[in-house]
Amino acid sequence: MKKTTVFLLISAFAFVSAKADVLLSQDFEGLTGLSDNGWTVVVDDRAEADCWKLTSKSSAISGEASATAGGFHNLPATEQCLVSPDVTLGEDDYKLQFLWGGASAAYAIERQEYDFQVRVQVVGEDSWTRVFSFTNQADVEASGVKWPWVNWNTYQSTVDVSAFAGKTIRVAFVWLKFNDGYSGNTVKFDDITLESYVKPTGAIIESATSSY
């Protein structure tokens, strides 16, 4: 037991002491709109409304502003994306980390009425790769969050994106509405970082949550 404890402490120290190469960082503080700093809102042709916006200070999940999509909109089924600037990854291991919260776990998980996804595209290619969906248990648990998640708790997910090392990529945070008509199924996210890291060996990640 003593040897195991020492090993875990050494592993943890090596993990936190490695200097990270931060390629992308966005906390939405001080912005006047979501298209600042090279980010792009992409709305599909099924919906005329742009549902992405900045929150007020009182409803942010971190700091004074967060990105949010959804709300009570009378829209057809739609897919709306907030896309990052292009970033070029080196040959290291990389992780994408972000905070998020959803208005209704039941409407997402049980009724499959909406989803919050994260996708990655290699610049120059047409296809996108989904790396996270909060309606997918395997994705959620792999990101360090306990399943099932709870309405309007704030979670931090960590997604390994080392498969894209050596490539130039962009990241899309996607709100999907699967049914026509009114919907109040809102998502919020914040504090995005994409950085290099040293993968911990045998680590068990548990997500801390907080309500607001």
CSV table of N, CA, C and O in Angstrom, one decimal, residues 28-143:
chain,number,residue,atom,x,y,z
A,28,PHE,N,-14.6,33.5,-22.8
A,28,PHE,CA,-15.7,34.4,-23.2
A,28,PHE,C,-15.8,35.7,-22.4
A,28,PHE,O,-16.7,36.4,-22.5
A,29,GLU,N,-14.8,35.9,-21.6
A,29,GLU,CA,-14.8,37.2,-20.8
A,29,GLU,C,-14.4,38.4,-21.6
A,29,GLU,O,-13.5,38.3,-22.4
A,30,GLY,N,-15.2,39.5,-21.4
A,30,GLY,CA,-14.9,40.7,-22.1
A,30,GLY,C,-15.2,40.8,-23.6
A,30,GLY,O,-14.9,41.7,-24.3
A,31,LEU,N,-15.9,39.7,-24.1
A,31,LEU,CA,-16.3,39.7,-25.5
A,31,LEU,C,-17.6,40.5,-25.8
A,31,LEU,O,-18.4,40.5,-24.9
A,32,THR,N,-17.7,41.1,-26.9
A,32,THR,CA,-19.0,41.7,-27.3
A,32,THR,C,-19.9,40.8,-28.1
A,32,THR,O,-21.1,41.0,-28.3
A,33,GLY,N,-19.3,39.7,-28.6
A,33,GLY,CA,-20.0,38.8,-29.4
A,33,GLY,C,-19.3,37.5,-29.6
A,33,GLY,O,-18.1,37.4,-29.3
A,34,LEU,N,-19.9,36.4,-30.0
A,34,LEU,CA,-19.3,35.1,-30.1
A,34,LEU,C,-18.4,35.0,-31.3
A,34,LEU,O,-17.6,34.0,-31.4
A,35,SER,N,-18.5,35.9,-32.2
A,35,SER,CA,-17.6,35.9,-33.4
A,35,SER,C,-16.2,36.6,-33.1
A,35,SER,O,-15.4,36.7,-34.1
A,36,ASP,N,-16.0,37.1,-31.9
A,36,ASP,CA,-14.7,37.7,-31.6
A,36,ASP,C,-13.6,36.6,-31.5
A,36,ASP,O,-13.9,35.4,-31.3
A,37,ASN,N,-12.4,37.1,-31.7
A,37,ASN,CA,-11.2,36.2,-31.5
A,37,ASN,C,-11.2,35.0,-32.5
A,37,ASN,O,-10.7,34.0,-32.2
A,38,GLY,N,-11.8,35.2,-33.7
A,38,GLY,CA,-11.7,34.2,-34.7
A,38,GLY,C,-12.7,33.0,-34.6
A,38,GLY,O,-12.6,32.1,-35.4
A,39,TRP,N,-13.6,33.1,-33.7
A,39,TRP,CA,-14.6,32.1,-33.6
A,39,TRP,C,-15.7,32.4,-34.6
A,39,TRP,O,-16.0,33.5,-34.9
A,40,THR,N,-16.4,31.3,-35.0
A,40,THR,CA,-17.5,31.5,-36.1
A,40,THR,C,-18.7,30.8,-35.7
A,40,THR,O,-18.7,29.6,-35.3
A,41,VAL,N,-19.9,31.4,-35.9
A,41,VAL,CA,-21.2,30.8,-35.7
A,41,VAL,C,-21.6,30.3,-37.0
A,41,VAL,O,-21.7,31.0,-38.0
A,42,VAL,N,-22.0,29.0,-37.0
A,42,VAL,CA,-22.5,28.4,-38.3
A,42,VAL,C,-23.9,27.8,-38.0
A,42,VAL,O,-24.0,27.0,-37.1
A,43,VAL,N,-24.8,28.3,-38.8
A,43,VAL,CA,-26.2,27.8,-38.6
A,43,VAL,C,-26.6,27.1,-39.9
A,43,VAL,O,-26.4,27.6,-41.0
A,44,ASP,N,-27.2,25.9,-39.7
A,44,ASP,CA,-27.6,25.2,-40.9
A,44,ASP,C,-28.8,25.8,-41.6
A,44,ASP,O,-29.5,26.7,-41.1
A,45,ASP,N,-29.2,25.4,-42.8
A,45,ASP,CA,-30.2,26.1,-43.6
A,45,ASP,C,-31.6,25.7,-43.2
A,45,ASP,O,-32.6,26.2,-43.8
A,46,ARG,N,-31.8,24.9,-42.2
A,46,ARG,CA,-33.1,24.6,-41.7
A,46,ARG,C,-33.7,25.6,-40.8
A,46,ARG,O,-34.9,25.7,-40.6
A,47,ALA,N,-32.8,26.5,-40.3
A,47,ALA,CA,-33.3,27.5,-39.3
A,47,ALA,C,-32.8,28.9,-39.6
A,47,ALA,O,-31.6,29.0,-40.0
A,48,GLU,N,-33.6,29.9,-39.5
A,48,GLU,CA,-33.2,31.2,-39.8
A,48,GLU,C,-32.6,31.9,-38.5
A,48,GLU,O,-31.8,32.8,-38.7
A,49,ALA,N,-33.0,31.5,-37.4
A,49,ALA,CA,-32.5,32.1,-36.1
A,49,ALA,C,-31.1,31.6,-35.7
A,49,ALA,O,-30.8,30.4,-36.0
A,50,ASP,N,-30.3,32.4,-35.2
A,50,ASP,CA,-29.0,32.1,-34.6
A,50,ASP,C,-29.2,32.0,-33.1
A,50,ASP,O,-29.5,33.0,-32.4
A,51,CYS,N,-29.1,30.8,-32.5
A,51,CYS,CA,-29.4,30.5,-31.1
A,51,CYS,C,-28.2,30.7,-30.2
A,51,CYS,O,-28.4,30.8,-29.0
A,52,TRP,N,-27.0,30.8,-30.8
A,52,TRP,CA,-25.8,31.0,-30.0
A,52,TRP,C,-25.7,32.4,-29.5
A,52,TRP,O,-25.9,33.4,-30.3
A,53,LYS,N,-25.4,32.6,-28.2
A,53,LYS,CA,-25.2,34.0,-27.7
A,53,LYS,C,-24.4,33.9,-26.4
A,53,LYS,O,-24.1,32.8,-25.9
A,54,LEU,N,-24.0,35.1,-25.9
A,54,LEU,CA,-23.3,35.2,-24.7
A,54,LEU,C,-24.3,35.3,-23.6
A,54,LEU,O,-25.3,36.0,-23.7
A,55,THR,N,-24.0,34.6,-22.4
A,55,THR,CA,-24.9,34.8,-21.3
A,55,THR,C,-24.7,36.1,-20.6
A,55,THR,O,-23.7,36.8,-20.8
A,56,SER,N,-25.6,36.4,-19.7
A,56,SER,CA,-25.4,37.5,-18.8
A,56,SER,C,-24.6,37.0,-17.6
A,56,SER,O,-24.4,35.8,-17.4
A,57,LYS,N,-24.1,37.9,-16.8
A,57,LYS,CA,-23.2,37.5,-15.7
A,57,LYS,C,-24.0,36.6,-14.7
A,57,LYS,O,-23.4,35.7,-14.2
A,58,SER,N,-25.3,36.9,-14.5
A,58,SER,CA,-26.0,36.1,-13.5
A,58,SER,C,-26.3,34.7,-13.9
A,58,SER,O,-26.5,33.8,-13.1
A,59,SER,N,-26.2,34.4,-15.2
A,59,SER,CA,-26.5,33.0,-15.7
A,59,SER,C,-25.2,32.3,-16.2
A,59,SER,O,-25.3,31.2,-16.8
A,60,ALA,N,-24.0,32.9,-16.1
A,60,ALA,CA,-22.8,32.3,-16.6
A,60,ALA,C,-22.5,31.1,-15.7
A,60,ALA,O,-22.7,31.2,-14.5
A,61,ILE,N,-21.8,30.1,-16.2
A,61,ILE,CA,-21.4,29.0,-15.4
A,61,ILE,C,-20.0,29.1,-14.9
A,61,ILE,O,-19.5,28.3,-14.1
A,62,SER,N,-19.3,30.2,-15.4
A,62,SER,CA,-18.0,30.5,-14.9
A,62,SER,C,-17.7,32.0,-15.3
A,62,SER,O,-18.0,32.4,-16.4
A,63,GLY,N,-17.2,32.7,-14.3
A,63,GLY,CA,-16.9,34.1,-14.6
A,63,GLY,C,-18.1,35.0,-14.8
A,63,GLY,O,-19.2,34.7,-14.2
A,64,GLU,N,-18.0,35.9,-15.8
A,64,GLU,CA,-19.1,36.8,-16.1
A,64,GLU,C,-19.8,36.5,-17.4
A,64,GLU,O,-20.7,37.2,-17.8
A,65,ALA,N,-19.3,35.5,-18.2
A,65,ALA,CA,-19.9,35.2,-19.5
A,65,ALA,C,-19.6,33.8,-19.8
A,65,ALA,O,-18.6,33.3,-19.6
A,66,SER,N,-20.6,33.2,-20.4
A,66,SER,CA,-20.5,31.8,-21.0
A,66,SER,C,-21.2,31.8,-22.4
A,66,SER,O,-21.9,32.7,-22.7
A,67,ALA,N,-20.9,30.8,-23.2
A,67,ALA,CA,-21.6,30.6,-24.4
A,67,ALA,C,-22.8,29.8,-24.2
A,67,ALA,O,-22.8,28.8,-23.4
A,68,THR,N,-23.9,30.1,-24.8
A,68,THR,CA,-25.2,29.4,-24.6
A,68,THR,C,-25.9,29.2,-25.9
A,68,THR,O,-25.8,30.1,-26.8
A,69,ALA,N,-26.7,28.1,-26.0
A,69,ALA,CA,-27.5,27.9,-27.2
A,69,ALA,C,-28.8,27.2,-26.7
A,69,ALA,O,-28.8,26.5,-25.7
A,70,GLY,N,-29.9,27.5,-27.5
A,70,GLY,CA,-31.1,26.9,-27.1
A,70,GLY,C,-32.1,28.0,-26.7
A,70,GLY,O,-32.1,29.0,-27.2
A,71,GLY,N,-32.9,27.7,-25.6
A,71,GLY,CA,-33.9,28.6,-25.2
A,71,GLY,C,-35.2,28.4,-25.9
A,71,GLY,O,-35.3,27.4,-26.7
A,72,PHE,N,-36.2,29.2,-25.6
A,72,PHE,CA,-37.5,29.0,-26.2
A,72,PHE,C,-37.6,29.6,-27.6
A,72,PHE,O,-38.0,30.7,-27.8
A,73,HIS,N,-37.2,28.8,-28.6
A,73,HIS,CA,-37.3,29.2,-30.0
A,73,HIS,C,-38.2,28.2,-30.7
A,73,HIS,O,-38.2,27.0,-30.5
A,74,ASN,N,-39.1,28.8,-31.6
A,74,ASN,CA,-40.0,28.0,-32.4
A,74,ASN,C,-39.2,27.7,-33.7
A,74,ASN,O,-39.3,28.5,-34.7
A,75,LEU,N,-38.4,26.7,-33.7
A,75,LEU,CA,-37.6,26.4,-34.8
A,75,LEU,C,-37.8,25.0,-35.3
A,75,LEU,O,-38.3,24.1,-34.6
A,76,PRO,N,-37.5,24.7,-36.6
A,76,PRO,CA,-37.5,23.3,-37.0
A,76,PRO,C,-36.3,22.6,-36.4
A,76,PRO,O,-35.4,23.3,-35.8
A,77,ALA,N,-36.2,21.4,-36.6
A,77,ALA,CA,-35.0,20.6,-36.2
A,77,ALA,C,-33.8,21.3,-36.8
A,77,ALA,O,-33.8,21.7,-38.0
A,78,THR,N,-32.7,21.5,-36.0
A,78,THR,CA,-31.6,22.3,-36.5
A,78,THR,C,-30.3,21.9,-35.8
A,78,THR,O,-30.3,21.2,-34.8
A,79,GLU,N,-29.2,22.3,-36.4
A,79,GLU,CA,-27.9,22.0,-35.9
A,79,GLU,C,-27.1,23.3,-36.0
A,79,GLU,O,-26.9,23.9,-37.1
A,80,GLN,N,-26.6,23.8,-34.9
A,80,GLN,CA,-26.0,25.1,-34.8
A,80,GLN,C,-24.6,25.0,-34.1
A,80,GLN,O,-24.5,24.4,-33.1
A,81,CYS,N,-23.6,25.5,-34.8
A,81,CYS,CA,-22.2,25.3,-34.3
A,81,CYS,C,-21.5,26.6,-34.0
A,81,CYS,O,-21.7,27.6,-34.6
A,82,LEU,N,-20.7,26.5,-32.9
A,82,LEU,CA,-19.7,27.6,-32.6
A,82,LEU,C,-18.3,27.0,-32.9
A,82,LEU,O,-17.9,26.0,-32.2
A,83,VAL,N,-17.6,27.5,-33.9
A,83,VAL,CA,-16.4,26.9,-34.4
A,83,VAL,C,-15.2,27.7,-34.0
A,83,VAL,O,-15.2,28.9,-34.2
A,84,SER,N,-14.2,27.0,-33.6
A,84,SER,CA,-12.9,27.7,-33.1
A,84,SER,C,-12.1,28.1,-34.3
A,84,SER,O,-12.3,27.7,-35.4
A,85,PRO,N,-11.1,29.0,-34.0
A,85,PRO,CA,-10.1,29.2,-35.0
A,85,PRO,C,-9.3,28.0,-35.3
A,85,PRO,O,-9.3,27.0,-34.5
A,86,ASP,N,-8.6,27.9,-36.4
A,86,ASP,CA,-7.8,26.8,-36.7
A,86,ASP,C,-6.5,26.8,-35.8
A,86,ASP,O,-6.0,27.8,-35.5
A,87,VAL,N,-6.2,25.6,-35.4
A,87,VAL,CA,-5.0,25.4,-34.5
A,87,VAL,C,-4.2,24.2,-35.1
A,87,VAL,O,-4.7,23.3,-35.5
A,88,THR,N,-2.9,24.4,-35.0
A,88,THR,CA,-2.0,23.3,-35.5
A,88,THR,C,-1.4,22.6,-34.3
A,88,THR,O,-0.7,23.2,-33.4
A,89,LEU,N,-1.6,21.3,-34.2
A,89,LEU,CA,-1.1,20.5,-33.2
A,89,LEU,C,0.3,20.0,-33.5
A,89,LEU,O,0.6,19.7,-34.7
A,90,GLY,N,1.2,19.9,-32.5
A,90,GLY,CA,2.5,19.3,-32.7
A,90,GLY,C,2.4,17.8,-32.6
A,90,GLY,O,1.3,17.2,-32.9
A,91,GLU,N,3.5,17.1,-32.2
A,91,GLU,CA,3.5,15.6,-32.2
A,91,GLU,C,3.2,15.1,-30.8
A,91,GLU,O,3.4,13.9,-30.5
A,92,ASP,N,2.8,16.0,-29.8
A,92,ASP,CA,2.6,15.5,-28.5
A,92,ASP,C,1.2,15.0,-28.3
A,92,ASP,O,0.4,14.9,-29.3
A,93,ASP,N,0.9,14.6,-27.1
A,93,ASP,CA,-0.5,14.2,-26.8
A,93,ASP,C,-1.2,15.5,-26.4
A,93,ASP,O,-0.7,16.4,-25.8
A,94,TYR,N,-2.5,15.6,-26.8
A,94,TYR,CA,-3.3,16.8,-26.5
A,94,TYR,C,-4.6,16.4,-25.9
A,94,TYR,O,-5.2,15.4,-26.2
A,95,LYS,N,-5.1,17.4,-25.1
A,95,LYS,CA,-6.4,17.2,-24.5
A,95,LYS,C,-7.2,18.5,-24.7
A,95,LYS,O,-6.7,19.6,-24.7
A,96,LEU,N,-8.5,18.3,-24.8
A,96,LEU,CA,-9.5,19.4,-24.9
A,96,LEU,C,-10.3,19.4,-23.7
A,96,LEU,O,-10.9,18.4,-23.3
A,97,GLN,N,-10.4,20.5,-23.0
A,97,GLN,CA,-11.1,20.6,-21.7
A,97,GLN,C,-12.1,21.7,-21.7
A,97,GLN,O,-11.8,22.8,-22.3
A,98,PHE,N,-13.3,21.5,-21.1
A,98,PHE,CA,-14.3,22.6,-21.2
A,98,PHE,C,-15.3,22.3,-20.1
A,98,PHE,O,-15.5,21.2,-19.6
A,99,LEU,N,-16.0,23.4,-19.6
A,99,LEU,CA,-17.1,23.3,-18.7
A,99,LEU,C,-18.4,23.3,-19.5
A,99,LEU,O,-18.5,23.9,-20.6
A,100,TRP,N,-19.4,22.6,-18.9
A,100,TRP,CA,-20.7,22.6,-19.6
A,100,TRP,C,-21.8,22.3,-18.6
A,100,TRP,O,-21.6,21.7,-17.5
A,101,GLY,N,-23.0,22.6,-19.0
A,101,GLY,CA,-24.2,22.3,-18.3
A,101,GLY,C,-25.4,22.2,-19.2
A,101,GLY,O,-25.5,23.0,-20.2
A,102,GLY,N,-26.4,21.4,-18.9
A,102,GLY,CA,-27.6,21.3,-19.7
A,102,GLY,C,-28.8,21.5,-18.9
A,102,GLY,O,-28.9,21.1,-17.7
A,103,ALA,N,-29.9,22.0,-19.6
A,103,ALA,CA,-31.1,22.4,-18.9
A,103,ALA,C,-31.9,21.1,-18.5
A,103,ALA,O,-32.5,21.1,-17.4
A,104,SER,N,-31.9,20.1,-19.3
A,104,SER,CA,-32.8,18.9,-19.0
A,104,SER,C,-32.1,17.7,-19.4
A,104,SER,O,-31.9,17.4,-20.6
A,105,ALA,N,-31.7,16.9,-18.4
A,105,ALA,CA,-31.0,15.6,-18.8
A,105,ALA,C,-32.1,14.6,-19.3
A,105,ALA,O,-31.8,13.8,-20.2
A,106,ALA,N,-33.3,14.7,-18.8
A,106,ALA,CA,-34.4,13.8,-19.3
A,106,ALA,C,-34.7,14.0,-20.8
A,106,ALA,O,-34.8,13.1,-21.5
A,107,TYR,N,-34.8,15.3,-21.2
A,107,TYR,CA,-35.1,15.6,-22.6
A,107,TYR,C,-34.0,15.2,-23.5
A,107,TYR,O,-34.2,14.9,-24.7
A,108,ALA,N,-32.8,15.2,-23.0
A,108,ALA,CA,-31.6,14.9,-23.8
A,108,ALA,C,-31.4,13.3,-23.8
A,108,ALA,O,-31.3,12.7,-24.9
A,109,ILE,N,-31.3,12.7,-22.6
A,109,ILE,CA,-31.0,11.3,-22.5
A,109,ILE,C,-32.1,10.4,-22.8
A,109,ILE,O,-32.0,9.5,-23.6
A,110,GLU,N,-33.3,10.7,-22.2
A,110,GLU,CA,-34.4,9.8,-22.3
A,110,GLU,C,-35.3,10.0,-23.6
A,110,GLU,O,-35.6,9.1,-24.3
A,111,ARG,N,-35.5,11.3,-23.8
A,111,ARG,CA,-36.4,11.6,-25.0
A,111,ARG,C,-35.7,11.9,-26.3
A,111,ARG,O,-36.3,12.0,-27.3
A,112,GLN,N,-34.4,12.1,-26.1
A,112,GLN,CA,-33.5,12.4,-27.3
A,112,GLN,C,-34.1,13.5,-28.2
A,112,GLN,O,-34.2,13.5,-29.4
A,113,GLU,N,-34.4,14.6,-27.5
A,113,GLU,CA,-34.9,15.8,-28.1
A,113,GLU,C,-33.8,16.8,-28.5
A,113,GLU,O,-34.0,17.6,-29.4
A,114,TYR,N,-32.7,16.7,-27.8
A,114,TYR,CA,-31.6,17.7,-28.1
A,114,TYR,C,-30.3,17.0,-27.7
A,114,TYR,O,-30.2,16.0,-27.0
A,115,ASP,N,-29.2,17.6,-28.2
A,115,ASP,CA,-27.8,17.1,-27.8
A,115,ASP,C,-26.8,18.3,-27.8
A,115,ASP,O,-27.0,19.3,-28.5
A,116,PHE,N,-25.8,18.1,-27.1
A,116,PHE,CA,-24.6,18.9,-27.1
A,116,PHE,C,-23.4,18.1,-27.5
A,116,PHE,O,-23.1,17.1,-26.8
A,117,GLN,N,-22.8,18.4,-28.6
A,117,GLN,CA,-21.7,17.6,-29.1
A,117,GLN,C,-20.4,18.5,-29.3
A,117,GLN,O,-20.5,19.7,-29.5
A,118,VAL,N,-19.3,17.8,-29.3
A,118,VAL,CA,-18.0,18.5,-29.7
A,118,VAL,C,-17.5,17.7,-30.9
A,118,VAL,O,-17.4,16.4,-30.8
A,119,ARG,N,-17.1,18.4,-31.9
A,119,ARG,CA,-16.6,17.7,-33.1
A,119,ARG,C,-15.2,18.3,-33.5
A,119,ARG,O,-15.0,19.5,-33.3
A,120,VAL,N,-14.4,17.6,-34.2
A,120,VAL,CA,-13.1,18.0,-34.7
A,120,VAL,C,-13.1,17.8,-36.2
A,120,VAL,O,-13.4,16.7,-36.7
A,121,GLN,N,-12.6,18.8,-36.9
A,121,GLN,CA,-12.3,18.7,-38.3
A,121,GLN,C,-10.9,19.0,-38.7
A,121,GLN,O,-10.3,19.9,-38.2
A,122,VAL,N,-10.3,18.1,-39.5
A,122,VAL,CA,-8.9,18.4,-40.0
A,122,VAL,C,-9.1,19.4,-41.1
A,122,VAL,O,-9.9,19.1,-42.0
A,123,VAL,N,-8.4,20.5,-41.1
A,123,VAL,CA,-8.5,21.5,-42.1
A,123,VAL,C,-8.2,20.9,-43.5
A,123,VAL,O,-7.1,20.2,-43.6
A,124,GLY,N,-9.0,21.1,-44.5
A,124,GLY,CA,-8.8,20.6,-45.8
A,124,GLY,C,-9.6,19.3,-46.0
A,124,GLY,O,-9.7,18.9,-47.2
A,125,GLU,N,-10.3,18.8,-45.0
A,125,GLU,CA,-11.1,17.6,-45.1
A,125,GLU,C,-12.6,18.0,-44.9
A,125,GLU,O,-12.9,19.0,-44.3
A,126,ASP,N,-13.5,17.3,-45.5
A,126,ASP,CA,-14.9,17.6,-45.4
A,126,ASP,C,-15.6,17.1,-44.2
A,126,ASP,O,-16.5,17.7,-43.6
A,127,SER,N,-15.1,15.9,-43.7
A,127,SER,CA,-15.8,15.3,-42.6
A,127,SER,C,-15.4,15.8,-41.2
A,127,SER,O,-14.3,16.4,-41.1
A,128,TRP,N,-16.3,15.6,-40.3
A,128,TRP,CA,-16.0,16.0,-38.9
A,128,TRP,C,-16.1,14.7,-38.0
A,128,TRP,O,-16.8,13.8,-38.3
A,129,THR,N,-15.3,14.7,-37.0
A,129,THR,CA,-15.2,13.5,-36.1
A,129,THR,C,-15.9,14.0,-34.7
A,129,THR,O,-15.4,14.9,-34.1
A,130,ARG,N,-16.9,13.3,-34.3
A,130,ARG,CA,-17.5,13.6,-33.0
A,130,ARG,C,-16.6,13.0,-31.9
A,130,ARG,O,-16.2,11.8,-31.9
A,131,VAL,N,-16.2,13.8,-31.0
A,131,VAL,CA,-15.3,13.4,-29.9
A,131,VAL,C,-16.1,13.4,-28.5
A,131,VAL,O,-15.6,13.0,-27.5
A,132,PHE,N,-17.3,14.0,-28.5
A,132,PHE,CA,-18.1,14.1,-27.3
A,132,PHE,C,-19.5,14.3,-27.6
A,132,PHE,O,-19.9,15.1,-28.5
A,133,SER,N,-20.4,13.6,-26.9
A,133,SER,CA,-21.8,13.9,-27.0
A,133,SER,C,-22.4,13.7,-25.6
A,133,SER,O,-22.1,12.7,-24.9
A,134,PHE,N,-23.2,14.6,-25.1
A,134,PHE,CA,-23.7,14.5,-23.7
A,134,PHE,C,-24.9,13.5,-23.6
A,134,PHE,O,-25.4,13.3,-22.5
A,135,THR,N,-25.3,13.0,-24.7
A,135,THR,CA,-26.3,11.9,-24.7
A,135,THR,C,-25.7,10.5,-24.8
A,135,THR,O,-26.4,9.5,-24.9
A,136,ASN,N,-24.4,10.5,-24.9
A,136,ASN,CA,-23.7,9.2,-25.1
A,136,ASN,C,-23.0,8.9,-23.8
A,136,ASN,O,-22.0,9.6,-23.4
A,137,GLN,N,-23.4,7.8,-23.1
A,137,GLN,CA,-22.8,7.4,-21.8
A,137,GLN,C,-21.3,7.2,-21.9
A,137,GLN,O,-20.5,7.7,-21.0
A,138,ALA,N,-20.8,6.5,-23.0
A,138,ALA,CA,-19.4,6.2,-23.1
A,138,ALA,C,-18.6,7.5,-23.2
A,138,ALA,O,-17.5,7.7,-22.6
A,139,ASP,N,-19.1,8.4,-24.0
A,139,ASP,CA,-18.4,9.7,-24.2
A,139,ASP,C,-18.3,10.5,-22.9
A,139,ASP,O,-17.3,11.1,-22.6
A,140,VAL,N,-19.4,10.6,-22.2
A,140,VAL,CA,-19.5,11.3,-20.9
A,140,VAL,C,-18.6,10.7,-19.9
A,140,VAL,O,-17.8,11.5,-19.3
A,141,GLU,N,-18.6,9.4,-19.7
A,141,GLU,CA,-17.8,8.8,-18.7
A,141,GLU,C,-16.3,8.9,-19.1
A,141,GLU,O,-15.4,9.1,-18.2
A,142,ALA,N,-16.0,8.7,-20.4
A,142,ALA,CA,-14.6,8.8,-20.8
A,142,ALA,C,-14.0,10.2,-20.6
A,142,ALA,O,-12.8,10.4,-20.4
A,143,SER,N,-14.9,11.2,-20.5
A,143,SER,CA,-14.5,12.6,-20.3
A,143,SER,C,-14.3,12.9,-18.8
A,143,SER,O,-13.9,14.0,-18.5
